[in-house]
Short mmCIF file of C-alpha atoms and ligand atoms in Angstrom, two decimals:
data_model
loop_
_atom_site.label_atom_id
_atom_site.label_comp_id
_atom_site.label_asym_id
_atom_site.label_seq_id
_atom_site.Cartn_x
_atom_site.Cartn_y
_atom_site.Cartn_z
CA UNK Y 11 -23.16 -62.03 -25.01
CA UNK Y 12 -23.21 -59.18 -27.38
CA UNK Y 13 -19.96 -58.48 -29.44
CA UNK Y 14 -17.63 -55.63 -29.00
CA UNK Y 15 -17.96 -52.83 -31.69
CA UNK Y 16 -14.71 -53.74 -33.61
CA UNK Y 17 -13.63 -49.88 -33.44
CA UNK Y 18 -12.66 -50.22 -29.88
CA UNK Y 19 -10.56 -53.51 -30.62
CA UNK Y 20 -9.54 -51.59 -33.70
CA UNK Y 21 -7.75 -48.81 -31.83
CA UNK Y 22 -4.14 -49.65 -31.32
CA UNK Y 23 -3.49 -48.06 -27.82
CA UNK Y 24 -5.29 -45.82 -24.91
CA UNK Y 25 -6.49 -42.13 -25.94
CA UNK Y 26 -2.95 -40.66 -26.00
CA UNK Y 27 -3.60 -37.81 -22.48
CA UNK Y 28 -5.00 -40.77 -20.01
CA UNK Y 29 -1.81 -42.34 -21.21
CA UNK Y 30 0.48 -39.68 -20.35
CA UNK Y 31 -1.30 -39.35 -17.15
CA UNK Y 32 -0.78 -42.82 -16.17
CA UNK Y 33 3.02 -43.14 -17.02
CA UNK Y 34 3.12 -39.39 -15.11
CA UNK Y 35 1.65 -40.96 -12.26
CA UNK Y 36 4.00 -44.53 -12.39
CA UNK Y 37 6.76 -41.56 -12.11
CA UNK Y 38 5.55 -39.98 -9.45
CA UNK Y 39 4.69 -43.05 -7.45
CA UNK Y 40 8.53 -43.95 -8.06
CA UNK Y 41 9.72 -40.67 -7.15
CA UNK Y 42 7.53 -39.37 -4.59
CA UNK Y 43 9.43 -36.10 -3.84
CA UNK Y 44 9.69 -34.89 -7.75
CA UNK Y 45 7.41 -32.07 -8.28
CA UNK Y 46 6.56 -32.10 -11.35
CA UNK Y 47 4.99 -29.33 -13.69
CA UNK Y 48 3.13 -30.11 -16.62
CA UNK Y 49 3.53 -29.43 -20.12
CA UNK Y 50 1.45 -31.82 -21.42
CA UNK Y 51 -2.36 -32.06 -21.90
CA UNK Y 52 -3.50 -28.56 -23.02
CA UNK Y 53 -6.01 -27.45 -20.29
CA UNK Y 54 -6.47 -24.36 -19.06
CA UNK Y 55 -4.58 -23.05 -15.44
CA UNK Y 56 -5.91 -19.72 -14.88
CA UNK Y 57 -9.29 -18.93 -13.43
CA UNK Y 58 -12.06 -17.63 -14.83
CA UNK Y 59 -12.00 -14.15 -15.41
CA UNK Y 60 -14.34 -11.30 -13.84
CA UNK Y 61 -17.10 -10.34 -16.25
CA UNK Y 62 -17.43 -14.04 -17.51
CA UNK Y 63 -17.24 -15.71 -14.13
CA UNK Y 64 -20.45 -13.17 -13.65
CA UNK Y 65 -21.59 -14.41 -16.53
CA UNK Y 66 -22.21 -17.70 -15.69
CA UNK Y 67 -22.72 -17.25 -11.76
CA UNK Y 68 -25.24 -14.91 -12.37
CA UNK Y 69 -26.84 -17.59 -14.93
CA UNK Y 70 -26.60 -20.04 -12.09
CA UNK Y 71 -28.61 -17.84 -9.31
CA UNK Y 72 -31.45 -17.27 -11.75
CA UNK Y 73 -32.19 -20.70 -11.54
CA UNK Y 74 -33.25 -20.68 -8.44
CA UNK Y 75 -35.71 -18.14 -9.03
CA UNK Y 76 -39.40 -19.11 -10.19
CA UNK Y 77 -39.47 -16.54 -12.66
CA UNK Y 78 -35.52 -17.51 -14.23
CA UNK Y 79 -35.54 -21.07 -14.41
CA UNK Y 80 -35.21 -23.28 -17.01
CA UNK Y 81 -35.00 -26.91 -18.11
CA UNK Y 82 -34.26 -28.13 -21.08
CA UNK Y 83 -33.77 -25.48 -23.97
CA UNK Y 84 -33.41 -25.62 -27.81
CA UNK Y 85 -31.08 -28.70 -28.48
CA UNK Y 86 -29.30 -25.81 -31.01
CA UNK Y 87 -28.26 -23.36 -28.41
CA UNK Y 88 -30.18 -20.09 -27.27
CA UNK Y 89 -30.84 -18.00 -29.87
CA UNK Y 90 -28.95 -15.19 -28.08
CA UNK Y 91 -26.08 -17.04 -28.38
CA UNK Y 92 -26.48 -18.38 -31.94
CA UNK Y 93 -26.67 -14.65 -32.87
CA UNK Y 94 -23.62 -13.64 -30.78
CA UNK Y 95 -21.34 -15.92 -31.77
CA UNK Y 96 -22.31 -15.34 -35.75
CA UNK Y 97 -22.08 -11.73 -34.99
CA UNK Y 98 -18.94 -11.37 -32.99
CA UNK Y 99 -16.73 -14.36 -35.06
CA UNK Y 100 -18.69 -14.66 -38.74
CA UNK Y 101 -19.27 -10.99 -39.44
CA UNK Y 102 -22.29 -11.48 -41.92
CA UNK Y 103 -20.69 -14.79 -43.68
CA UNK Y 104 -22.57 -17.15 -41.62
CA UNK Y 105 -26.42 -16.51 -40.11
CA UNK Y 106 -27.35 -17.82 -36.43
CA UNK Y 107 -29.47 -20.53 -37.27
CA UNK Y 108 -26.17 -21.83 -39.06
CA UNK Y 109 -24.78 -21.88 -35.61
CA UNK Y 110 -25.21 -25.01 -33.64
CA UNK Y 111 -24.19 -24.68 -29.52
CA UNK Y 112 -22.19 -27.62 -27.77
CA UNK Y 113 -20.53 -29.25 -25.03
CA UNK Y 114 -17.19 -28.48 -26.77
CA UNK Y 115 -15.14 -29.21 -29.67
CA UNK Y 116 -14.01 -32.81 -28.91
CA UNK Y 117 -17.70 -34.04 -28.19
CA UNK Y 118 -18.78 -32.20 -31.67
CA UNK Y 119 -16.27 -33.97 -33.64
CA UNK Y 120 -17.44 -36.78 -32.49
CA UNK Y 121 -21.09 -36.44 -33.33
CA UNK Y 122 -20.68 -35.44 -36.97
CA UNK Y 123 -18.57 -38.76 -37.71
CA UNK Y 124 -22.54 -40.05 -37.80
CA UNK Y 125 -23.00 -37.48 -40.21
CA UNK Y 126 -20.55 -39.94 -42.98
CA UNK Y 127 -20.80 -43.44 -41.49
CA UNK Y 128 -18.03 -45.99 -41.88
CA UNK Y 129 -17.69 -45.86 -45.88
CA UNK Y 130 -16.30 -42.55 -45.62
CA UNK Y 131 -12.95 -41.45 -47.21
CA UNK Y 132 -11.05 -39.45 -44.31
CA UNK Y 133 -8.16 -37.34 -44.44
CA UNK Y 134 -6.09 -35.78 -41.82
CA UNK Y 135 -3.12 -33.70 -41.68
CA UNK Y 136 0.14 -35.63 -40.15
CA UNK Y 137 0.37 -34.48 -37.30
CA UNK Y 138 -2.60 -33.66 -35.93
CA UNK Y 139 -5.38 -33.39 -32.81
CA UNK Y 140 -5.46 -37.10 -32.42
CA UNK Y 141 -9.09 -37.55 -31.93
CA UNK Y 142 -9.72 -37.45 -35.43
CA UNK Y 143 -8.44 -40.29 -36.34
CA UNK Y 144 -9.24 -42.15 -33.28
CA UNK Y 145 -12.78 -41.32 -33.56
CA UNK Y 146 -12.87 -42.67 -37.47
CA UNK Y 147 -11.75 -45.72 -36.12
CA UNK Y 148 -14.44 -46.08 -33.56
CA UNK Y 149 -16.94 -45.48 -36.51
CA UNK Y 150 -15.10 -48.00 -38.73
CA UNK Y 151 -13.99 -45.49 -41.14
CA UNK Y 152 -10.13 -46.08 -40.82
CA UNK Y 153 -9.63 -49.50 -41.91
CA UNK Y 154 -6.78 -51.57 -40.47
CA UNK Y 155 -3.56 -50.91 -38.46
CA UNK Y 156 -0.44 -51.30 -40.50
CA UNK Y 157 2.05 -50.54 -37.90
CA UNK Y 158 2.38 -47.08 -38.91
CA UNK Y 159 -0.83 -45.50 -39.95
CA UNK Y 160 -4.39 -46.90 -40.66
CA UNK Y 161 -4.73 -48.11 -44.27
CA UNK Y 162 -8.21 -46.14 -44.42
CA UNK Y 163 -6.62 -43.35 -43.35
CA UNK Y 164 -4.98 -40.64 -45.86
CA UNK Y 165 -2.61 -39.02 -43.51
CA UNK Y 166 -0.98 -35.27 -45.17
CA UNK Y 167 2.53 -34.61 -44.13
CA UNK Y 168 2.93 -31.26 -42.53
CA UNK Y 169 6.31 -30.68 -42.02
CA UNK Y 170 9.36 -28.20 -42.22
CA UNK Y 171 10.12 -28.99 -45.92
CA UNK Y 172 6.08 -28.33 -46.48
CA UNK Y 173 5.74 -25.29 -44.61
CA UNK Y 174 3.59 -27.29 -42.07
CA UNK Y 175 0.73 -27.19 -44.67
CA UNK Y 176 0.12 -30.19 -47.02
CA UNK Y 177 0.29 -31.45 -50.76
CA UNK Y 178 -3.70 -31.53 -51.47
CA UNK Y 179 -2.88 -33.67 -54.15
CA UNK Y 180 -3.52 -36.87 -52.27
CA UNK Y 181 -7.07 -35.59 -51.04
CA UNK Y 182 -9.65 -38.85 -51.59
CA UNK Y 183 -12.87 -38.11 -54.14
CA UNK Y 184 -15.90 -37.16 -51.92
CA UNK Y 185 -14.16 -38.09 -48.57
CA UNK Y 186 -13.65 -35.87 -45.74
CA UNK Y 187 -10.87 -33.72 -44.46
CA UNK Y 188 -9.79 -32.80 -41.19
CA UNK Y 189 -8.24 -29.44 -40.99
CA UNK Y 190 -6.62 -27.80 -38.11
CA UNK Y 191 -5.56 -23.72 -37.90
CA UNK Y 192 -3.94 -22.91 -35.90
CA UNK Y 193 -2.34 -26.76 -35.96
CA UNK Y 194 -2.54 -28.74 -32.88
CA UNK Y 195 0.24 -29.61 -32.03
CA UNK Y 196 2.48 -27.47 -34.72
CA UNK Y 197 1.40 -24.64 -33.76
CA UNK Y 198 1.17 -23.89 -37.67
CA UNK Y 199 -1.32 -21.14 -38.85
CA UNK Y 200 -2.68 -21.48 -42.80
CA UNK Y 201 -2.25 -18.40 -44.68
CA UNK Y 202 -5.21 -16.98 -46.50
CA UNK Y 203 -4.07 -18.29 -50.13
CA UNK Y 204 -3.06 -21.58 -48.36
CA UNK Y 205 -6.91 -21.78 -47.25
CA UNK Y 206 -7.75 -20.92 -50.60
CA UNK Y 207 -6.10 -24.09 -52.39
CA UNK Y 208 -7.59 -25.79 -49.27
CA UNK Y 209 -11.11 -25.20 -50.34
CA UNK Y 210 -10.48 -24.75 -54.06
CA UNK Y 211 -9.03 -28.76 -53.87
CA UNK Y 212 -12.02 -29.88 -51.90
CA UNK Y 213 -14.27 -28.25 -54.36
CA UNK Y 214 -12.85 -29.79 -57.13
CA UNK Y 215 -12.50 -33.49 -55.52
CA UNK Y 216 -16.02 -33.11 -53.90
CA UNK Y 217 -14.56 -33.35 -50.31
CA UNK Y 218 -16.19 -31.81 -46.82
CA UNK Y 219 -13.63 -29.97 -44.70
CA UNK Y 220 -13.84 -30.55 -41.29
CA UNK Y 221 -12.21 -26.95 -40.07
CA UNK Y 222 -11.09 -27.24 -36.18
CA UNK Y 223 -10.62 -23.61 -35.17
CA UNK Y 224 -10.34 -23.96 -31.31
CA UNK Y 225 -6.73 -21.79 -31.27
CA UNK Y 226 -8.43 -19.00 -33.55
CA UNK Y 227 -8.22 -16.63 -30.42
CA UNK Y 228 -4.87 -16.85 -30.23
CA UNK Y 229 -4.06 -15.46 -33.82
CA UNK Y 230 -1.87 -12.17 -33.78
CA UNK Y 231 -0.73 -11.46 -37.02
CA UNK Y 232 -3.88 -9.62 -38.57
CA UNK Y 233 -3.24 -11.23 -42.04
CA UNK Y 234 -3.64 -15.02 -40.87
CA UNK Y 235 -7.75 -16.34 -41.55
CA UNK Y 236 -9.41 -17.16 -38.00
CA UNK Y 237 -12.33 -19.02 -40.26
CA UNK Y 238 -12.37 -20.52 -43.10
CA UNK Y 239 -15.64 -18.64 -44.07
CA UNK Y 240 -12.82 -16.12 -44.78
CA UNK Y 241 -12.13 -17.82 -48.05
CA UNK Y 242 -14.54 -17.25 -50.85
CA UNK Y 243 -16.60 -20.61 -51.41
CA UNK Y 244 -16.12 -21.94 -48.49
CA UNK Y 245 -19.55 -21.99 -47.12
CA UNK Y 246 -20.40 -25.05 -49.86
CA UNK Y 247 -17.19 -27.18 -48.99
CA UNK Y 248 -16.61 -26.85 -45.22
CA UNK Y 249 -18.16 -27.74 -41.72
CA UNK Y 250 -16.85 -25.19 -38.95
CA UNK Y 251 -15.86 -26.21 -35.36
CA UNK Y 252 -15.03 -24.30 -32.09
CA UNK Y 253 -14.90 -23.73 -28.19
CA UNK Y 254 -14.61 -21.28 -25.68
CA UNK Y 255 -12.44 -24.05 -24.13
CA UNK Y 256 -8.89 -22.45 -24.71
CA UNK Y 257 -10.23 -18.79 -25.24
CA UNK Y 258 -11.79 -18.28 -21.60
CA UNK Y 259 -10.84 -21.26 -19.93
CA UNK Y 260 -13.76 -23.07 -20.38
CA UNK Y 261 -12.12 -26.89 -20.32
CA UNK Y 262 -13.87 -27.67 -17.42
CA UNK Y 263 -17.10 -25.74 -17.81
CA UNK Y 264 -17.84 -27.16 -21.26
CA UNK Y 265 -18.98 -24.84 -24.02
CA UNK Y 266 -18.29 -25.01 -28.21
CA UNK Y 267 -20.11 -24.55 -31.41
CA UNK Y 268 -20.19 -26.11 -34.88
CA UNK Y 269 -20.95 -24.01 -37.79
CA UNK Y 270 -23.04 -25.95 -41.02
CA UNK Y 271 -24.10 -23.67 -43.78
CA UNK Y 272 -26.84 -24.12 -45.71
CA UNK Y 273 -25.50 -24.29 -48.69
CA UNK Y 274 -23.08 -27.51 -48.23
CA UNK Y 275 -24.68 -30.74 -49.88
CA UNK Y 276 -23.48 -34.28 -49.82
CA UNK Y 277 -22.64 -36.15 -53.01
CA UNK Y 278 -25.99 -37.43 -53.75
CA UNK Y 279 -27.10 -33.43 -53.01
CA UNK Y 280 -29.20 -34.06 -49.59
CA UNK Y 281 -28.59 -31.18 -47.17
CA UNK Y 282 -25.47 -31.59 -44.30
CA UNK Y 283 -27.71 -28.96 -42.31
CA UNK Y 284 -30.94 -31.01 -41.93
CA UNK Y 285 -28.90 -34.17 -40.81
CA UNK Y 286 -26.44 -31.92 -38.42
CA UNK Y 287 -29.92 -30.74 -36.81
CA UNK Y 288 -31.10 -34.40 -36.45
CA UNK Y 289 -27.92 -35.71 -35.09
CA UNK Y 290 -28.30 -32.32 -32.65
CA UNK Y 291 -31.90 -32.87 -31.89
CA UNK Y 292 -31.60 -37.21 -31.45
CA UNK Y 293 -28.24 -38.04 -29.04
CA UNK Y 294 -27.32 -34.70 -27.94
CA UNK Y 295 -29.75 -32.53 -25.51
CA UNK Y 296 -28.54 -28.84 -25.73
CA UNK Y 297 -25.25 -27.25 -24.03
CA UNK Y 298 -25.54 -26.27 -20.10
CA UNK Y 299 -28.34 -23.51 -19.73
CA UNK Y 300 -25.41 -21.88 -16.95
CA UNK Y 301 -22.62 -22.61 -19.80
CA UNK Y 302 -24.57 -20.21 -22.57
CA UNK Y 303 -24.60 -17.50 -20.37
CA UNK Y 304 -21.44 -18.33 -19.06
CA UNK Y 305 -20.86 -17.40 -23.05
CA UNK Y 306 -23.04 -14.75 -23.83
CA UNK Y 307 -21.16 -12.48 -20.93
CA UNK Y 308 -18.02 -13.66 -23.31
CA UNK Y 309 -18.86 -11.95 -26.48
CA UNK Y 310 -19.77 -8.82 -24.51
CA UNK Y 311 -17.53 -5.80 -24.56
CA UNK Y 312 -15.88 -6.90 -21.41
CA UNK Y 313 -15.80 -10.57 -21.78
CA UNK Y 314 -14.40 -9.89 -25.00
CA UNK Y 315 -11.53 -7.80 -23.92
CA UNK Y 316 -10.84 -10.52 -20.52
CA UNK Y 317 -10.40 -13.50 -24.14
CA UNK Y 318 -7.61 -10.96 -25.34
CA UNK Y 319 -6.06 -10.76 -21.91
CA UNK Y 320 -6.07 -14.03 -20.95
CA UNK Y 321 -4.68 -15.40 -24.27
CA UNK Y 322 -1.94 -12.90 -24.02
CA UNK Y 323 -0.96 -14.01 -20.79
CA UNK Y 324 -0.69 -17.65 -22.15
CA UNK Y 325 0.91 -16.58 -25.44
CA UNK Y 326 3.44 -15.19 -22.93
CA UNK Y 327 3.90 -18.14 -21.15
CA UNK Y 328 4.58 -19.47 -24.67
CA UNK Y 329 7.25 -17.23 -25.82
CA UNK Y 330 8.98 -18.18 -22.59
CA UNK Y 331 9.37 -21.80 -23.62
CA UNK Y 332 10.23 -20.92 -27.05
CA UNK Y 333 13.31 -18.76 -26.03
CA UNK Y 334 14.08 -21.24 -23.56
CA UNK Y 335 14.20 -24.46 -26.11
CA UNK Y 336 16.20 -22.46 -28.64
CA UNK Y 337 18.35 -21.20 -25.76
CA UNK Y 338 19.35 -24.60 -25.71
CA UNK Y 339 20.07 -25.28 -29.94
CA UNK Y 340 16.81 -27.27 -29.82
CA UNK Y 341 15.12 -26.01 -33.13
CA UNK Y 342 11.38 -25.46 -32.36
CA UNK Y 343 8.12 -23.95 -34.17
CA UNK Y 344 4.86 -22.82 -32.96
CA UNK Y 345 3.91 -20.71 -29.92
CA UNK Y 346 3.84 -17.06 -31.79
CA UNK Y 347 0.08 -17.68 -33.05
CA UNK Y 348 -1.10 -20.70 -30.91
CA UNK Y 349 -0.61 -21.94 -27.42
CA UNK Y 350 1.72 -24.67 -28.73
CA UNK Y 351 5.38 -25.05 -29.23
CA UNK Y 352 6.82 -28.16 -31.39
CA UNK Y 353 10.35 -29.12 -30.80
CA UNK Y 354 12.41 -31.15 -32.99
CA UNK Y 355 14.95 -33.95 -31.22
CA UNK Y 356 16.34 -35.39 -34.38
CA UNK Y 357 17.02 -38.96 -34.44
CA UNK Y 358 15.12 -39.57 -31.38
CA UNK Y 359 11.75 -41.59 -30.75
CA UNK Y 360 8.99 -38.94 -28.86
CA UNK Y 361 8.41 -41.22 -26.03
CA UNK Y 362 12.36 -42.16 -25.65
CA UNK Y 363 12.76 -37.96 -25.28
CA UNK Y 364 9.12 -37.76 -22.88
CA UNK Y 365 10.12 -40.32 -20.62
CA UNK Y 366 14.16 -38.14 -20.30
CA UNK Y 367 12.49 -34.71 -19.99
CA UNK Y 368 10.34 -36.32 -16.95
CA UNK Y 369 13.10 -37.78 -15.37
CA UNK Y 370 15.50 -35.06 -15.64
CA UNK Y 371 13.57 -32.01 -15.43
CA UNK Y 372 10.30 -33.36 -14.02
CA UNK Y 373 8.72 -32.11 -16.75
CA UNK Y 374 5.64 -33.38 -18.65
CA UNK Y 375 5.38 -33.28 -22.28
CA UNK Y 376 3.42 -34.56 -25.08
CA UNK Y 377 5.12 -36.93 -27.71
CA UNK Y 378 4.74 -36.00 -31.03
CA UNK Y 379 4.29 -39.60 -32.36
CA UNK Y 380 0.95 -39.66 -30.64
CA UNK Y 381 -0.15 -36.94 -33.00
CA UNK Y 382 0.97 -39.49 -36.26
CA UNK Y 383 3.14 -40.67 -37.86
CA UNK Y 384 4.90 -37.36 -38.79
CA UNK Y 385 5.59 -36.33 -35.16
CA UNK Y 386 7.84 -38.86 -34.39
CA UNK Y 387 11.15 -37.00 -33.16
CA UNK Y 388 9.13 -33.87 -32.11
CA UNK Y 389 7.77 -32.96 -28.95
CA UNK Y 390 5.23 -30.41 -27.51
CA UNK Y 391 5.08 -28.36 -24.99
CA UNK Y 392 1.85 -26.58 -23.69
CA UNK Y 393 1.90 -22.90 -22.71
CA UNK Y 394 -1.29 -23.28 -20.37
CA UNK Y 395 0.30 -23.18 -17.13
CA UNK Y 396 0.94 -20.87 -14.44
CA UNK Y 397 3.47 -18.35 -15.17
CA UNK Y 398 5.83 -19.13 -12.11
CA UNK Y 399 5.55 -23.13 -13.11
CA UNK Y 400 6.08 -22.22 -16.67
CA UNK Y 401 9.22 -20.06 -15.27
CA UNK Y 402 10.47 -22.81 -13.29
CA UNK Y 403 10.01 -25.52 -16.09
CA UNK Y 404 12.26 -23.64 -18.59
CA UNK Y 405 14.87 -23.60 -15.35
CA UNK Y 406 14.70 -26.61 -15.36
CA UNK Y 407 15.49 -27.53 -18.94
CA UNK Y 408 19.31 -27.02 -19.53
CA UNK Y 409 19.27 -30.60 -17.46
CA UNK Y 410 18.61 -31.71 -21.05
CA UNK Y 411 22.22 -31.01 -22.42
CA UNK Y 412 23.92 -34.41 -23.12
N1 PGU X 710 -9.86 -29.32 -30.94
C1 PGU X 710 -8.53 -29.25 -30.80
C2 PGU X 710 -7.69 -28.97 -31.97
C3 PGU X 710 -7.96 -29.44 -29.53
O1 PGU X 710 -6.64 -29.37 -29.40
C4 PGU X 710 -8.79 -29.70 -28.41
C5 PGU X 710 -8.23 -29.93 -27.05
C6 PGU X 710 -10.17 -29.74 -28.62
C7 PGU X 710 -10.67 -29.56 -29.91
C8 PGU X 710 -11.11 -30.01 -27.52
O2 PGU X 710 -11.93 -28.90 -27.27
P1 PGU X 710 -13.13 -28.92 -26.24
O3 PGU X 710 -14.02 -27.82 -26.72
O4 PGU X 710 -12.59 -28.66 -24.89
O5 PGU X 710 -13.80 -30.26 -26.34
N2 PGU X 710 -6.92 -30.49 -27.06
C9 PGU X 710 -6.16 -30.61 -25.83
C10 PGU X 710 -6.85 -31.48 -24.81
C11 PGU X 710 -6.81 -32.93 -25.08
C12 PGU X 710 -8.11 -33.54 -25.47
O6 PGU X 710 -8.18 -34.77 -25.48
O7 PGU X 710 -9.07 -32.84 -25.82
C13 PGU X 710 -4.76 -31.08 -26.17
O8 PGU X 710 -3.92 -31.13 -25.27
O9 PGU X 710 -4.46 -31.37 -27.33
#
């Protein structure tokens, strides 16, 4: 029989949503009348919106013309797209052909653990998006479980006392760094000089930072960096990766990029670019022809203008449950620059304080401790949600009182 890949044995428990799911539906089952709302997994509620939804309906019909069809296209992306997206986001730091087009964000940071292989120092910031660690695992990068943390694993407090953003002290020699802005699930955006020591520490230590920006859109204050190709140097240090997941609701649809510039190396001085476009070009087969344009019609005028709306409405949603936590004395961060609010239940285990919210309020809520080891005690709450759910969720929560 062939053997199992020790990664999967080597991951202590189920990808952290499917297991909220499953304990949401054991609730359910038990209490068939509850009607619960959920504040949990961070996908999308609200359809798509005009000019995009023409977008990629419009892409769809010229299929089915002889003249419009197509099969399969440049495993990179359409060069319209490539172009677009350097244009609208980049503004002259980053050329097209630096832009590689994706199924989304998750799937991307998947592929480019290939890119480093198992001997590969990683760092992440604690908390964070949990597939990063989970998916150094799989490659064998992490090492073994102690109970708290992988021993491979150089996890970066980001907490209150920190500013959310860590000591770069502890950054491994020519390892890689995971890097979220705005944080999943703090909600924490990196300032510009923050960014700075960022990439000035993985210049110095010889580190690649992998940069997750798939909350840029949601950004308000005009001073906070929505790349890091903001910071000066960055473009030899740092891998870039997005979506148009949580921007224009494309969860479902399934549409990101990764940005590799041309000038990052490896140690031993072989280009990141020619391996990203094997990797691309060998287990991947292009994004969704009816995605791209689905994503073109986004970084028109129009589309661009429907992003701002819709992440208003959901930034609304999030100042809702903000007011509504500290309404209560419960002392939360996040939701002012990201679609994520992080509450803090000292003294109390994340799942102990998941499992009361859903039986009081019929609520669910993501546990911080599935985030790392820093999240225990904190929980978060998604803003995507419909507003009247949202509305009736934050009812809800005064059930919470002791
Ligand atoms: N990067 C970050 C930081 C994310 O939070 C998510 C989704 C993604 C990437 C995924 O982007 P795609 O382009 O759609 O692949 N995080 C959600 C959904 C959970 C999940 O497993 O992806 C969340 O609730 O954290």
């Amino acid at each position: 029989m062939a053997t199992r890949n020790y990664g999967l044995s080597n991951l202590t428990a189920g990808y952290l949503f499917p297991e909220i799911a499953r304990r949401r539906r054991e609730f359910s089952a038990a209490h068939p009348d509850a009607k619960i709302i959920s504040l949990g997994i961070g996908n999308t509620t609200e359809p798509l919106t005009a000019h995009i939804d023409s977008g990629l309906t419009e892409g769809a019909r010229r299929l089915g013309t002889a003249s419009g069809y197509s099969g399969y296209g440049d495993e990179q992306g359409l060069t319209a797209l490539r172009e677009r997206i350097a244009a609208a986001f980049y503004g002259g730091k980053i050329a097209s052909d630096e832009v590689f087009i994706s199924d989304g964000a998750k799937c991307d940071i998947g592929r480019l653990q290939l890119l480093f292989g198992p001997e590969v120092e990683v760092a992440v910031q604690d908390p964070s998006y949990p597939v990063y660690v989970d998916g150094s695992v799989l490659i064998g990068a992490a090492g073994e479980w102690t109970g708290s943390g992988y021993e491979g694993i150089t996890y970066l407090p980001c907490v209150a006392a920190n500013g959310y953003f860590p000591d770069l002290s502890a950054l491994p020699e020519d390892g890689i760094v995971y890097f979220c802005s705005p944080n999943n699930p703090t909600g924490a955006v990196a300032t510009r000089s923050q960014l700075s020591s960022l990439v000035k520490a993985a210049t110095e230590k010889g580190a690649i930072i992998i940069y997750d920006a798939a909350y840029a859109e949601y950004i308000r204050d005009p001073a906070l960096p929505k790349s890091i190709y903001e910071i000066e140097g960055a473009r030899s240090c740092a891998i870039e990766v997005n979506s148009f997941s949580k921007p224009i609701g494309f969860t479902g649809v399934r549409l990101g990029w990764t940005v590799v510039p041309k000038d990052l190396k490896y140690s031993g001085g072989e280009s990141v670019i020619e391996d990203w476009n094997r990797i691309c070009t060998t287990v991947f087969n292009g994004a969704s022809n009816i995605a791209q344009y689905g994503g073109l019609a986004a970084l028109e005028s129009a589309g661009l203008k429907e992003m701002r709306e819709l992440t208003d409405f959901y930034l609304g949603n999030a100042a809702i449950i903000r007011a509504a936590l500290e309404g209560l004395g419960i002392a939360c961060v996040g939701g002012d620059n990201a679609p994520y609010i992080w509450a803090r239940f000292p003294g109390r285990k994340s799942w102990d304080v998941f499992a009361e919210i859903l039986e009081k309020c019929h609520v669910v809520t993501t546990p911080g401790s599935g985030f790392g080891p820093a999240g225990e005690s904190f929980i978060r709450f998604s803003a995507f949600g419909h507003r009247a759910d949202v509305e009736e969720a934050c009812r809800r929560l005064p059930a919470l009182r002791p």
